[in-house]
Amino acid sequence: MNKFESAFAASVYVSPAFKGAVDAPSTVAIRWLQQFDKALEEGDSSAAANLFAEDSYWRDLVTFTWTIKTMEGRDQVAAMLESVLGGVKPSSWQLIESATEEGGIISAWIEFETATARGLSLLRLRNGLCWTFLTAIKELKGHEEWIGRRRPRGAPVGISAGPNWSARRDQELAEIGIETDPYVLIVGGGQGGLALAARLKQLDVPTLIVDKFARSGDQWRSRYESLCLHDPVWYDHLPYMPFPENWPVYTPKDKIAEWLEIYEKVMELDCWHSTTCTHASYDQQAGRWTVEVSRNGEERKVFCKHLVLATGASGFPNLPAIEGMDRFQGQLWHSSQHPGGDAWRGQKVVVIGANNSAHDICSDLAVNGADVTMVQRSSTLVARSSTLMEFALKPLYSEDALDAGITTERADLIVASLPYRLFAELQKPLYAKIREHDAEFYERLRAAGFMLDFGEDGSGLMLKYLRRGGGYYIDVGASDMIADGRIKLKSNVSVREMTENAVILSDGTELPADLVVCATGYSSMGDWAAQLISKEVADKIGPCWGLGSDTTNDPGPWEGELRNMWKPTAQEGLWFHGGNLHYSRHYSLYLALQLKARMEKIPTPVYSA
């Protein structure tokens, strides 16, 4: 490329709002963009794919595929482009700031358009070829969110005879689901349901949340008193309303409950509380759902085009069937029902399980003076919260990250830009570093008999979360209590039976118990679909969550994305939304834009090869 061509390319492939200088890494990125754009414009899928390395990954969040999908390698990139290019019509590829280079990898932030949307991209080049490529939808043309410069005017200027804001809200709440049908009905009013409803509100999509609790946040209020978020505040913001700057790093459960209730009101979300869904059926001919609900004891039907199950990242509580449970004379419940340890001072408690909830409940009981024993049946991944913050989250989610210009939105996109196929290898060095940094801590746990692991392949906590949604504990103090004996431990055993007043373990140990807490996890998210709709629909959809990694609780084949999450499923009009606050915040955008596109009858051909 001569000087004239370079200058022309810079003028075309650099955004008018470009920040920085067109330096050497930027020039390399512009040259790649120019070739890529030319191949796309000419409809030459092979030429475009040849700009990718053999071991490359293109992760698309709705812009090209109208789903969430990762293409691995040139052949898959070429096949996808061959299928979708004519309808997508990508254009206007432009750098938005100077590219960077580190370790031989050039990274470039890019904005672009398609026939119907605007998007953001993060491109990584290695030896002049694309290594990883993220394309993420940002907004639909002509259907942008009512935020920023497009925010609503609010109170009218001058005298108005119309109803005020409060009266209008009362009317909206009185009508939706009764006089007017919602386009989207969301089952579940936790952080996932609220985040999605807020997104849809800004897109003018009529949405109704139905939730069994009396108030938003009650699912947090009802848990044990010591519960707090194990992820730091910078990782946990909700859309449009970040936490205040004085918010604690780790949020107590009642504080997050209050925030969720405030969020519902301030974001003007339409929610039916004290409402249980009893059944849902889809009318293929009418293209709509009939959802039967019980609201404050009254049975009624709600009709909607799309049904979203936002009931968390799992299904129903797993309460194991233990021989003799029926004759146990003490109290027994699942961890989800545990109210707190203050009533158990001086009494004997057995907690079955050794992951997050088990640790939290054991520490709560011990602090309240109970004689508590944890039963660990299999190994657990443990990572100290402070160490995770320092080594894993601080570069992206922290005050330091904000000072470096990494906003929450940018951090989310950086995380999303890493294909799941690479996650394990990228995480292994991190957890080797964590093991070395906290070697003394881990040795104390092993000395107490605690069985540790760092994932089947040493890839750590995040992969366990993505693959199986559990199997770990983020330590906020319980591990020290195990190490020093304040929490008793029986490990590498299972529960054989229960007597009238004790738990008998597989090694013959008898643990007297006034209370048994089963911190034994939850069933699959797909169980909600089986109960609410039918087993046939649940079977048609297949597993929810997991990557298909062929590891424990995550059977293959490899899918490369979280199965059935935030994207079209095999059942028309049925969607799943869940995960922690990070996932609820970030992926709610992509789900909301897919739903808005369908409401506006924008063609959404889903690429499924």
Coordinates of C-alpha atoms in Angstrom, one line a residue:
M1 CA 0.0 0.0 0.0
N2 CA 1.6 3.3 -1.1
K3 CA 1.2 6.6 0.7
F4 CA -1.8 7.7 -1.3
E5 CA -3.6 4.4 -0.7
S6 CA -2.7 4.5 3.0
A7 CA -4.1 8.0 3.3
F8 CA -7.3 7.0 1.4
A9 CA -7.7 3.9 3.6
A10 CA -7.2 6.0 6.7
S11 CA -9.9 8.4 5.6
V12 CA -12.4 5.7 4.9
Y13 CA -11.7 3.2 7.6
V14 CA -11.2 5.6 10.5
S15 CA -14.3 6.9 12.4
P16 CA -14.8 10.7 12.5
A17 CA -14.8 10.3 16.3
F18 CA -11.5 8.5 16.2
K19 CA -9.3 8.8 19.3
G20 CA -5.6 8.7 19.1
A21 CA -3.1 8.4 16.2
V22 CA -3.1 6.3 13.1
D23 CA 0.1 4.5 14.2
A24 CA 1.8 1.3 13.0
P25 CA -0.7 -1.1 14.7
S26 CA -3.6 1.0 13.4
T27 CA -2.2 0.9 9.9
V28 CA -2.0 -2.9 10.0
A29 CA -5.6 -3.1 11.2
I30 CA -6.8 -0.6 8.5
R31 CA -5.1 -2.7 5.8
W32 CA -6.9 -5.8 7.1
L33 CA -10.2 -4.0 7.3
Q34 CA -9.8 -2.7 3.7
Q35 CA -9.3 -6.2 2.4
F36 CA -12.1 -7.7 4.5
D37 CA -14.5 -5.0 3.4
K38 CA -13.6 -5.4 -0.2
A39 CA -14.2 -9.2 0.0
L40 CA -17.6 -8.7 1.7
E41 CA -18.6 -6.1 -0.8
E42 CA -17.8 -8.4 -3.7
G43 CA -19.6 -11.3 -2.0
D44 CA -16.4 -13.3 -2.0
S45 CA -16.7 -15.4 1.1
S46 CA -13.6 -17.4 0.4
A47 CA -11.5 -14.3 0.1
A48 CA -12.9 -13.0 3.4
A49 CA -12.3 -16.3 5.1
N50 CA -8.7 -16.4 3.9
L51 CA -8.0 -13.2 6.0
F52 CA -8.5 -15.5 9.0
A53 CA -5.9 -17.8 10.5
E54 CA -6.5 -21.5 10.3
D55 CA -7.0 -21.5 14.1
S56 CA -9.2 -18.5 14.2
Y57 CA -12.5 -17.7 15.9
W58 CA -15.4 -15.4 14.9
R59 CA -17.9 -14.9 17.7
D60 CA -21.1 -13.2 16.5
L61 CA -23.6 -11.7 18.9
V62 CA -26.7 -11.4 16.6
T63 CA -25.3 -9.1 13.9
F64 CA -24.5 -11.6 11.1
T65 CA -26.3 -14.8 12.4
W66 CA -29.3 -13.5 14.3
T67 CA -28.2 -15.7 17.1
I68 CA -25.2 -16.2 19.4
K69 CA -22.7 -18.3 17.6
T70 CA -18.9 -18.9 17.3
M71 CA -17.4 -19.9 14.0
E72 CA -14.1 -21.8 14.4
G73 CA -11.6 -21.8 11.6
R74 CA -11.7 -20.6 8.0
D75 CA -14.2 -23.2 6.7
Q76 CA -16.8 -22.3 9.2
V77 CA -16.3 -18.6 8.6
A78 CA -16.6 -19.1 4.8
A79 CA -19.8 -21.2 5.2
M80 CA -21.4 -18.6 7.5
L81 CA -20.6 -15.8 5.1
E82 CA -21.8 -17.7 2.1
S83 CA -25.1 -18.3 3.8
V84 CA -25.9 -14.8 5.3
L85 CA -23.9 -12.2 3.4
G86 CA -26.6 -11.3 0.9
G87 CA -29.1 -10.3 3.6
V88 CA -26.7 -8.8 6.2
K89 CA -25.0 -6.3 3.8
P90 CA -22.2 -5.2 6.2
S91 CA -20.6 -1.9 5.6
S92 CA -19.0 1.2 7.2
W93 CA -16.1 -0.6 9.0
Q94 CA -14.2 2.0 10.9
L95 CA -11.6 2.1 13.7
I96 CA -12.8 4.1 16.6
E97 CA -9.5 4.5 18.3
S98 CA -5.8 3.7 17.9
A99 CA -5.1 0.0 17.7
T100 CA -2.7 -1.6 20.3
E101 CA 0.0 -4.2 20.1
E102 CA 1.1 -6.6 22.8
G103 CA 2.9 -9.9 22.5
G104 CA 2.6 -9.9 18.8
I105 CA -1.2 -9.4 18.9
I106 CA -2.8 -6.3 17.4
S107 CA -6.1 -5.4 18.9
A108 CA -8.5 -2.9 17.3
W109 CA -11.9 -1.6 18.2
I110 CA -14.2 -1.1 15.2
E111 CA -17.7 0.1 14.5
F112 CA -19.8 -1.2 11.6
E113 CA -23.3 -1.4 10.2
T114 CA -25.5 -4.0 8.6
A115 CA -28.7 -3.5 6.6
T116 CA -30.7 -3.4 9.9
A117 CA -28.3 -2.7 12.7
R118 CA -25.2 -1.0 14.1
G119 CA -22.5 -2.9 15.9
L120 CA -19.2 -2.9 17.6
S121 CA -16.3 -5.2 16.9
L122 CA -13.1 -6.2 18.6
L123 CA -10.5 -7.6 16.1
R124 CA -7.3 -9.4 17.1
L125 CA -4.6 -9.9 14.4
R126 CA -1.7 -12.3 14.7
N127 CA 0.9 -12.3 11.9
G128 CA -1.4 -10.1 9.8
L129 CA -4.4 -12.6 9.9
C130 CA -7.4 -12.5 12.2
W131 CA -7.1 -14.6 15.3
T132 CA -10.3 -13.6 17.1
F133 CA -13.1 -11.5 15.9
L134 CA -16.1 -10.3 17.9
T135 CA -19.1 -8.7 16.2
A136 CA -21.8 -7.5 18.6
I137 CA -25.1 -5.8 17.8
K138 CA -25.5 -2.4 19.5
E139 CA -28.8 -1.1 18.2
L140 CA -31.4 -1.6 15.5
K141 CA -31.6 1.2 12.9
G142 CA -34.7 3.2 13.4
H143 CA -35.5 1.5 16.7
E144 CA -32.8 2.9 19.0
E145 CA -33.2 2.9 22.8
W146 CA -34.8 6.0 24.4
I147 CA -31.6 7.0 26.2
G148 CA -29.0 9.8 26.0
R149 CA -29.9 12.3 23.3
R150 CA -33.1 10.3 22.6
R151 CA -34.3 10.3 26.2
P152 CA -38.1 11.1 26.7
R153 CA -39.0 14.7 27.4
G154 CA -40.9 13.8 30.6
A155 CA -43.1 16.5 32.1
P156 CA -44.7 18.7 29.4
V157 CA -43.8 22.4 29.2
G158 CA -46.7 24.6 30.1
I159 CA -50.2 23.8 31.2
S160 CA -51.5 20.3 30.5
A161 CA -54.9 18.8 31.1
G162 CA -53.7 15.2 30.7
P163 CA -52.9 12.8 33.5
N164 CA -49.6 13.2 35.4
W165 CA -46.8 10.6 35.4
S166 CA -48.2 8.7 38.4
A167 CA -51.6 8.4 36.9
R168 CA -50.2 7.2 33.6
R169 CA -48.1 4.5 35.4
D170 CA -51.2 3.4 37.4
Q171 CA -53.1 3.1 34.1
E172 CA -50.3 1.1 32.4
L173 CA -50.1 -1.3 35.3
A174 CA -53.9 -1.7 35.4
E175 CA -54.2 -2.5 31.7
I176 CA -51.3 -4.7 30.7
G177 CA -52.2 -8.4 30.8
I178 CA -55.8 -7.6 31.2
E179 CA -57.0 -5.1 28.6
T180 CA -53.8 -5.2 26.5
D181 CA -51.6 -8.2 25.8
P182 CA -47.8 -8.0 26.4
Y183 CA -45.6 -8.8 23.5
V184 CA -43.2 -10.5 25.9
L185 CA -44.0 -12.3 29.1
I186 CA -41.1 -12.9 31.5
V187 CA -41.4 -15.6 34.1
G188 CA -39.2 -14.5 37.0
G189 CA -38.6 -11.1 38.5
G190 CA -35.0 -11.5 39.8
Q191 CA -32.1 -9.6 38.4
G192 CA -32.3 -11.4 35.1
G193 CA -36.0 -10.7 34.5
L194 CA -35.7 -7.1 35.6
A195 CA -32.7 -6.4 33.5
L196 CA -34.4 -7.8 30.4
A197 CA -37.6 -5.9 31.1
A198 CA -35.6 -2.7 31.4
R199 CA -34.0 -3.2 28.1
L200 CA -37.3 -4.0 26.4
K201 CA -38.9 -0.9 28.0
Q202 CA -36.3 1.3 26.3
L203 CA -37.2 -0.4 23.0
D204 CA -40.9 0.2 23.5
V205 CA -41.7 -3.5 23.6
P206 CA -44.8 -4.2 25.8
T207 CA -43.5 -6.5 28.5
L208 CA -45.0 -8.1 31.6
I209 CA -43.0 -9.8 34.4
V210 CA -44.7 -12.4 36.6
D211 CA -43.0 -13.3 39.8
K212 CA -44.1 -15.5 42.7
F213 CA -42.7 -13.1 45.4
A214 CA -44.6 -10.2 46.9
R215 CA -41.9 -7.6 46.2
S216 CA -38.9 -7.4 43.9
G217 CA -35.9 -8.5 45.8
D218 CA -37.8 -10.9 48.1
Q219 CA -35.8 -13.9 46.6
W220 CA -32.8 -12.3 48.3
R221 CA -34.6 -11.2 51.5
S222 CA -35.8 -14.7 52.1
R223 CA -32.2 -16.2 52.2
Y224 CA -30.0 -16.7 55.2
E225 CA -28.9 -13.5 57.0
S226 CA -25.2 -13.6 56.2
L227 CA -25.6 -13.9 52.5
C228 CA -23.8 -11.4 50.3
L229 CA -22.7 -11.2 46.7
H230 CA -19.4 -12.9 46.1
D231 CA -18.6 -10.8 43.0
P232 CA -17.4 -7.2 43.4
V233 CA -19.6 -4.2 42.7
W234 CA -17.9 -3.3 39.4
Y235 CA -18.9 -6.7 38.0
D236 CA -22.5 -6.5 39.1
H237 CA -24.1 -3.3 37.7
L238 CA -27.6 -3.5 36.2
P239 CA -28.4 -1.8 32.8
Y240 CA -28.9 2.0 32.8
M241 CA -28.5 2.3 36.6
P242 CA -25.0 1.6 37.9
F243 CA -24.6 1.3 41.6
P244 CA -23.7 4.6 43.4
E245 CA -20.0 5.3 43.9
N246 CA -20.3 4.6 47.7
W247 CA -21.7 1.2 47.1
P248 CA -19.8 -1.6 49.0
V249 CA -17.5 -3.9 47.1
Y250 CA -19.5 -7.0 48.2
T251 CA -23.2 -6.3 48.5
P252 CA -25.2 -7.7 51.4
K253 CA -28.3 -9.6 50.3
D254 CA -30.8 -7.2 51.8
K255 CA -29.1 -4.2 50.2
I256 CA -29.3 -5.9 46.7
A257 CA -32.9 -6.7 47.5
E258 CA -33.7 -3.0 48.1
W259 CA -31.9 -2.0 44.9
L260 CA -33.9 -4.5 42.8
E261 CA -37.1 -3.1 44.2
I262 CA -36.0 0.5 43.5
Y263 CA -34.9 -0.6 40.0
E264 CA -38.3 -2.0 39.2
K265 CA -40.0 1.3 40.2
V266 CA -37.5 3.7 38.7
M267 CA -37.3 1.8 35.4
E268 CA -41.1 1.8 35.3
L269 CA -41.3 -2.0 34.8
D270 CA -44.7 -3.8 34.7
C271 CA -44.6 -6.6 37.2
W272 CA -47.3 -8.8 38.6
H273 CA -46.1 -9.9 42.1
S274 CA -47.5 -12.8 44.1
T275 CA -48.2 -14.5 40.8
T276 CA -47.4 -18.1 39.9
C277 CA -47.3 -19.5 36.4
T278 CA -49.1 -22.8 36.3
H279 CA -49.1 -23.7 32.6
A280 CA -48.1 -22.4 29.2
S281 CA -49.0 -23.6 25.7
Y282 CA -48.1 -22.4 22.2
D283 CA -50.7 -22.0 19.5
Q284 CA -48.6 -22.6 16.3
Q285 CA -51.4 -21.2 14.0
A286 CA -52.0 -18.0 16.0
G287 CA -48.3 -17.7 16.8
R288 CA -48.8 -16.9 20.5
W289 CA -48.6 -18.3 24.0
T290 CA -51.4 -18.8 26.4
V291 CA -50.0 -18.6 29.9
E292 CA -52.1 -19.6 32.8
V293 CA -51.3 -17.8 36.1
S294 CA -52.6 -17.6 39.6
R295 CA -52.4 -14.0 40.8
N296 CA -53.2 -13.3 44.4
G297 CA -55.3 -16.5 44.4
E298 CA -57.2 -15.6 41.2
E299 CA -56.8 -17.7 38.1
R300 CA -56.4 -16.0 34.7
K301 CA -54.9 -16.3 31.3
V302 CA -52.3 -14.0 29.7
F303 CA -51.5 -14.0 25.9
C304 CA -48.1 -13.1 24.5
K305 CA -46.0 -13.6 21.4
H306 CA -42.8 -14.5 23.3
L307 CA -42.3 -16.3 26.6
V308 CA -39.0 -15.8 28.4
L309 CA -38.0 -18.1 31.3
A310 CA -35.8 -15.9 33.5
T311 CA -35.8 -18.2 36.6
G312 CA -32.0 -18.2 37.2
A313 CA -29.3 -20.4 35.8
S314 CA -30.8 -23.6 37.2
G315 CA -34.0 -25.4 37.8
F316 CA -35.6 -26.8 41.0
P317 CA -33.8 -27.5 44.3
N318 CA -32.2 -31.0 44.4
L319 CA -33.3 -32.7 47.6
P320 CA -31.6 -36.1 47.6
A321 CA -33.6 -39.2 48.5
I322 CA -31.8 -40.6 51.6
E323 CA -32.8 -43.8 53.3
G324 CA -34.5 -43.0 56.5
M325 CA -35.4 -39.4 55.8
D326 CA -39.0 -40.1 56.7
R327 CA -38.1 -41.1 60.3
F328 CA -35.7 -38.3 61.0
Q329 CA -37.2 -36.3 63.9
G330 CA -35.2 -33.1 63.5
Q331 CA -35.6 -30.4 60.9
L332 CA -34.5 -31.0 57.3
W333 CA -34.5 -28.6 54.3
H334 CA -32.8 -27.6 51.2
S335 CA -30.3 -24.7 51.3
S336 CA -32.7 -22.5 49.4
Q337 CA -35.1 -22.7 52.4
H338 CA -32.5 -21.9 55.0
P339 CA -33.5 -18.8 56.9
G340 CA -30.3 -18.3 59.0
G341 CA -28.4 -19.7 61.8
D342 CA -29.5 -17.6 64.8
A343 CA -32.1 -20.1 65.9
W344 CA -29.6 -23.0 66.1
R345 CA -27.2 -21.8 68.8
G346 CA -25.9 -24.8 70.8
Q347 CA -27.5 -27.3 68.5
K348 CA -26.0 -29.9 66.1
V349 CA -26.3 -29.2 62.4
V350 CA -25.1 -31.3 59.4
V351 CA -24.7 -29.5 56.1
I352 CA -24.6 -31.9 53.1
G353 CA -22.5 -30.2 50.3
A354 CA -19.4 -28.2 50.0
N355 CA -20.0 -25.5 47.4
N356 CA -20.9 -21.8 47.8
S357 CA -24.2 -22.2 49.6
A358 CA -22.8 -24.9 51.9
H359 CA -19.9 -22.7 53.0
D360 CA -22.0 -19.7 53.5
I361 CA -24.5 -21.6 55.6
C362 CA -21.9 -23.4 57.6
S363 CA -20.1 -20.1 58.5
D364 CA -23.4 -18.5 59.4
L365 CA -24.3 -21.4 61.7
A366 CA -20.9 -21.4 63.3
V367 CA -20.9 -17.7 63.9
N368 CA -24.3 -18.1 65.6
G369 CA -22.9 -20.8 68.0
A370 CA -24.1 -24.0 66.3
D371 CA -22.1 -27.2 66.3
V372 CA -21.9 -27.6 62.5
T373 CA -20.3 -30.3 60.3
M374 CA -19.9 -30.0 56.6
V375 CA -20.2 -33.3 54.6
Q376 CA -18.0 -33.0 51.5
R377 CA -18.8 -35.8 49.1
S378 CA -16.5 -34.8 46.2
S379 CA -13.8 -32.2 45.6
T380 CA -14.5 -28.5 45.4
L381 CA -12.7 -25.6 43.7
V382 CA -12.0 -22.9 46.2
A383 CA -10.7 -19.4 45.2
R384 CA -10.3 -16.6 47.7
S385 CA -12.4 -13.6 46.8
S386 CA -9.5 -11.1 47.3
T387 CA -7.2 -13.2 45.1
L388 CA -9.8 -13.5 42.3
M389 CA -10.3 -9.7 42.5
E390 CA -6.5 -9.1 42.2
F391 CA -5.7 -11.5 39.5
A392 CA -8.9 -12.2 37.5
L393 CA -11.2 -9.2 37.8
K394 CA -9.1 -6.2 38.6
P395 CA -7.8 -5.6 35.0
L396 CA -11.4 -5.2 33.8
Y397 CA -13.8 -4.6 36.7
S398 CA -12.3 -2.3 39.3
E399 CA -11.5 1.4 40.0
D400 CA -8.1 0.8 38.3
A401 CA -9.9 -0.4 35.2
L402 CA -12.2 2.6 35.2
D403 CA -9.1 4.9 35.6
A404 CA -7.7 3.2 32.5
G405 CA -10.8 4.0 30.5
I406 CA -12.3 0.5 30.6
T407 CA -16.0 1.0 31.2
T408 CA -18.4 -1.7 32.2
E409 CA -19.6 -1.9 28.6
R410 CA -16.1 -2.3 27.3
A411 CA -15.1 -4.8 29.9
D412 CA -18.2 -6.9 29.0
L413 CA -17.2 -6.8 25.3
I414 CA -13.6 -7.8 26.1
V415 CA -14.8 -10.8 28.0
A416 CA -17.3 -11.7 25.3
S417 CA -14.6 -11.4 22.6
L418 CA -12.7 -14.5 24.0
P419 CA -14.1 -17.6 22.3
Y420 CA -15.0 -20.4 24.7
R421 CA -12.8 -22.8 22.9
L422 CA -9.8 -20.8 24.1
F423 CA -11.1 -20.2 27.7
A424 CA -9.6 -23.2 29.3
E425 CA -6.0 -22.6 28.0
L426 CA -6.2 -18.9 28.8
Q427 CA -7.4 -19.7 32.4
K428 CA -4.9 -22.4 33.3
P429 CA -1.9 -19.9 33.8
L430 CA -4.2 -17.7 35.9
Y431 CA -5.1 -20.6 38.2
A432 CA -1.5 -21.7 38.4
K433 CA -0.6 -18.2 39.6
I434 CA -3.5 -18.3 42.1
R435 CA -2.4 -21.7 43.5
E436 CA 1.1 -20.4 43.9
H437 CA 0.0 -17.1 45.5
D438 CA -2.3 -18.9 48.0
A439 CA -0.2 -22.0 48.5
E440 CA -0.2 -21.7 52.3
F441 CA -4.0 -21.2 52.4
Y442 CA -4.6 -24.3 50.3
E443 CA -2.2 -26.4 52.4
R444 CA -4.2 -25.5 55.5
L445 CA -7.4 -26.6 53.8
R446 CA -5.8 -29.9 52.7
A447 CA -4.4 -30.5 56.2
A448 CA -8.0 -30.2 57.5
G449 CA -9.0 -32.9 55.1
F450 CA -10.7 -30.7 52.5
M451 CA -10.7 -32.1 49.0
L452 CA -9.6 -29.5 46.5
D453 CA -9.6 -29.3 42.7
F454 CA -9.1 -26.6 40.1
G455 CA -11.3 -28.0 37.4
E456 CA -10.9 -31.3 35.6
D457 CA -8.3 -29.7 33.4
G458 CA -7.0 -27.1 35.8
S459 CA -8.9 -24.3 34.1
G460 CA -10.5 -22.9 37.2
L461 CA -13.7 -21.4 38.4
M462 CA -15.1 -19.6 35.4
L463 CA -15.0 -22.8 33.3
K464 CA -16.7 -24.7 36.1
Y465 CA -19.4 -22.1 36.1
L466 CA -19.9 -22.2 32.4
R467 CA -19.8 -25.9 32.1
R468 CA -21.9 -27.0 35.0
G469 CA -23.0 -23.9 37.0
G470 CA -21.4 -25.1 40.2
G471 CA -18.7 -27.1 42.0
Y472 CA -16.9 -24.2 43.5
Y473 CA -16.7 -21.8 46.5
I474 CA -15.6 -18.1 46.3
D475 CA -14.1 -17.8 49.8
V476 CA -15.2 -14.9 52.0
G477 CA -14.1 -16.5 55.3
A478 CA -15.5 -20.0 55.6
S479 CA -12.3 -21.7 54.5
D480 CA -10.4 -20.3 57.5
M481 CA -13.2 -21.6 59.7
I482 CA -12.7 -25.1 58.2
A483 CA -9.0 -24.9 58.5
D484 CA -9.1 -24.0 62.2
G485 CA -11.9 -26.4 63.1
R486 CA -14.7 -24.0 63.8
I487 CA -16.6 -25.7 61.0
K488 CA -16.1 -29.5 61.3
L489 CA -15.5 -31.5 58.2
K490 CA -16.2 -35.0 57.0
S491 CA -14.8 -35.5 53.5
N492 CA -14.6 -38.2 50.8
V493 CA -17.8 -39.7 52.1
S494 CA -21.4 -40.0 51.1
V495 CA -24.6 -40.1 53.2
R496 CA -25.7 -43.7 53.7
E497 CA -28.9 -43.2 55.7
M498 CA -30.6 -41.2 58.4
T499 CA -31.9 -42.3 61.8
E500 CA -34.3 -40.5 64.1
N501 CA -31.6 -38.2 65.3
A502 CA -28.5 -38.6 63.2
V503 CA -26.9 -38.8 59.8
I504 CA -24.9 -42.0 59.0
L505 CA -22.1 -41.7 56.5
S506 CA -20.7 -44.2 54.1
D507 CA -17.7 -44.8 56.4
G508 CA -19.9 -45.6 59.3
T509 CA -19.6 -42.3 61.1
E510 CA -22.7 -41.2 62.9
L511 CA -23.3 -37.5 63.1
P512 CA -26.0 -36.5 65.6
A513 CA -28.2 -33.7 64.1
D514 CA -31.0 -31.4 65.2
L515 CA -31.0 -29.9 61.7
V516 CA -29.9 -31.2 58.3
V517 CA -29.4 -28.7 55.5
C518 CA -29.1 -30.2 52.0
A519 CA -26.9 -27.8 50.0
T520 CA -27.1 -30.2 47.1
G521 CA -27.7 -27.8 44.2
Y522 CA -30.4 -27.5 41.6
S523 CA -31.7 -29.4 38.6
S524 CA -31.3 -28.2 35.0
M525 CA -33.0 -25.0 33.8
G526 CA -34.8 -27.1 31.3
D527 CA -36.9 -28.5 34.1
W528 CA -38.8 -25.2 34.2
A529 CA -39.9 -25.8 30.6
A530 CA -40.9 -29.4 31.4
Q531 CA -43.1 -28.3 34.3
L532 CA -44.5 -25.2 32.8
I533 CA -45.0 -26.3 29.2
S534 CA -44.4 -30.1 28.7
K535 CA -41.7 -32.7 28.8
E536 CA -41.9 -33.0 25.0
V537 CA -41.0 -29.3 24.6
A538 CA -38.2 -29.6 27.1
D539 CA -36.8 -32.6 25.3
K540 CA -37.1 -30.8 21.9
I541 CA -35.1 -27.9 23.3
G542 CA -32.4 -30.0 24.9
P543 CA -29.9 -28.9 27.6
C544 CA -29.8 -25.4 28.8
W545 CA -26.4 -24.0 30.0
G546 CA -23.1 -25.7 29.5
L547 CA -20.8 -25.7 26.5
G548 CA -20.8 -29.3 25.5
S549 CA -17.3 -29.7 26.9
D550 CA -17.7 -33.4 27.6
T551 CA -16.7 -32.8 31.3
T552 CA -18.7 -33.6 34.4
N553 CA -22.3 -32.5 34.1
D554 CA -21.6 -31.0 30.7
P555 CA -21.9 -33.7 28.1
G556 CA -20.9 -33.2 24.5
P557 CA -21.0 -32.6 21.6
W558 CA -19.2 -29.3 21.7
E559 CA -21.4 -26.3 21.0
G560 CA -19.0 -23.5 21.7
E561 CA -21.7 -21.3 23.3
L562 CA -24.0 -21.6 26.4
R563 CA -26.7 -23.9 25.1
N564 CA -30.1 -22.3 24.5
M565 CA -29.2 -19.1 26.4
W566 CA -30.4 -15.7 25.0
K567 CA -31.0 -17.0 21.6
P568 CA -33.7 -18.8 19.6
T569 CA -34.6 -22.3 20.8
A570 CA -36.1 -25.3 19.0
Q571 CA -39.5 -24.1 20.4
E572 CA -40.7 -21.0 18.5
G573 CA -41.3 -18.1 20.8
L574 CA -39.5 -19.6 23.9
W575 CA -36.3 -18.1 25.3
F576 CA -34.1 -18.6 28.3
H577 CA -32.4 -15.8 30.2
G578 CA -30.3 -16.3 33.3
G579 CA -26.9 -16.2 35.0
N580 CA -25.2 -13.9 37.5
L581 CA -25.5 -10.2 37.4
H582 CA -22.8 -9.8 34.8
Y583 CA -24.5 -12.2 32.4
S584 CA -28.0 -10.8 33.1
R585 CA -26.7 -7.3 32.4
H586 CA -24.7 -7.9 29.2
Y587 CA -26.7 -10.6 27.4
S588 CA -30.1 -9.0 28.1
L589 CA -29.2 -6.5 25.4
Y590 CA -28.8 -9.2 22.7
L591 CA -32.0 -11.0 23.8
A592 CA -34.0 -7.7 23.9
L593 CA -32.8 -6.7 20.4
Q594 CA -33.8 -10.1 19.0
L595 CA -37.3 -9.7 20.5
K596 CA -37.6 -6.1 19.2
A597 CA -36.6 -7.1 15.7
R598 CA -39.4 -9.7 15.7
M599 CA -41.9 -7.3 17.0
E600 CA -41.0 -4.8 14.2
K601 CA -41.1 -7.7 11.6
I602 CA -37.5 -7.2 10.7
P603 CA -36.3 -10.4 8.9
T604 CA -34.3 -12.5 11.4
P605 CA -33.0 -15.5 9.5
V606 CA -31.2 -17.6 12.1
Y607 CA -27.9 -19.2 10.9
S608 CA -27.7 -22.7 12.3
A609 CA -25.1 -24.6 10.4

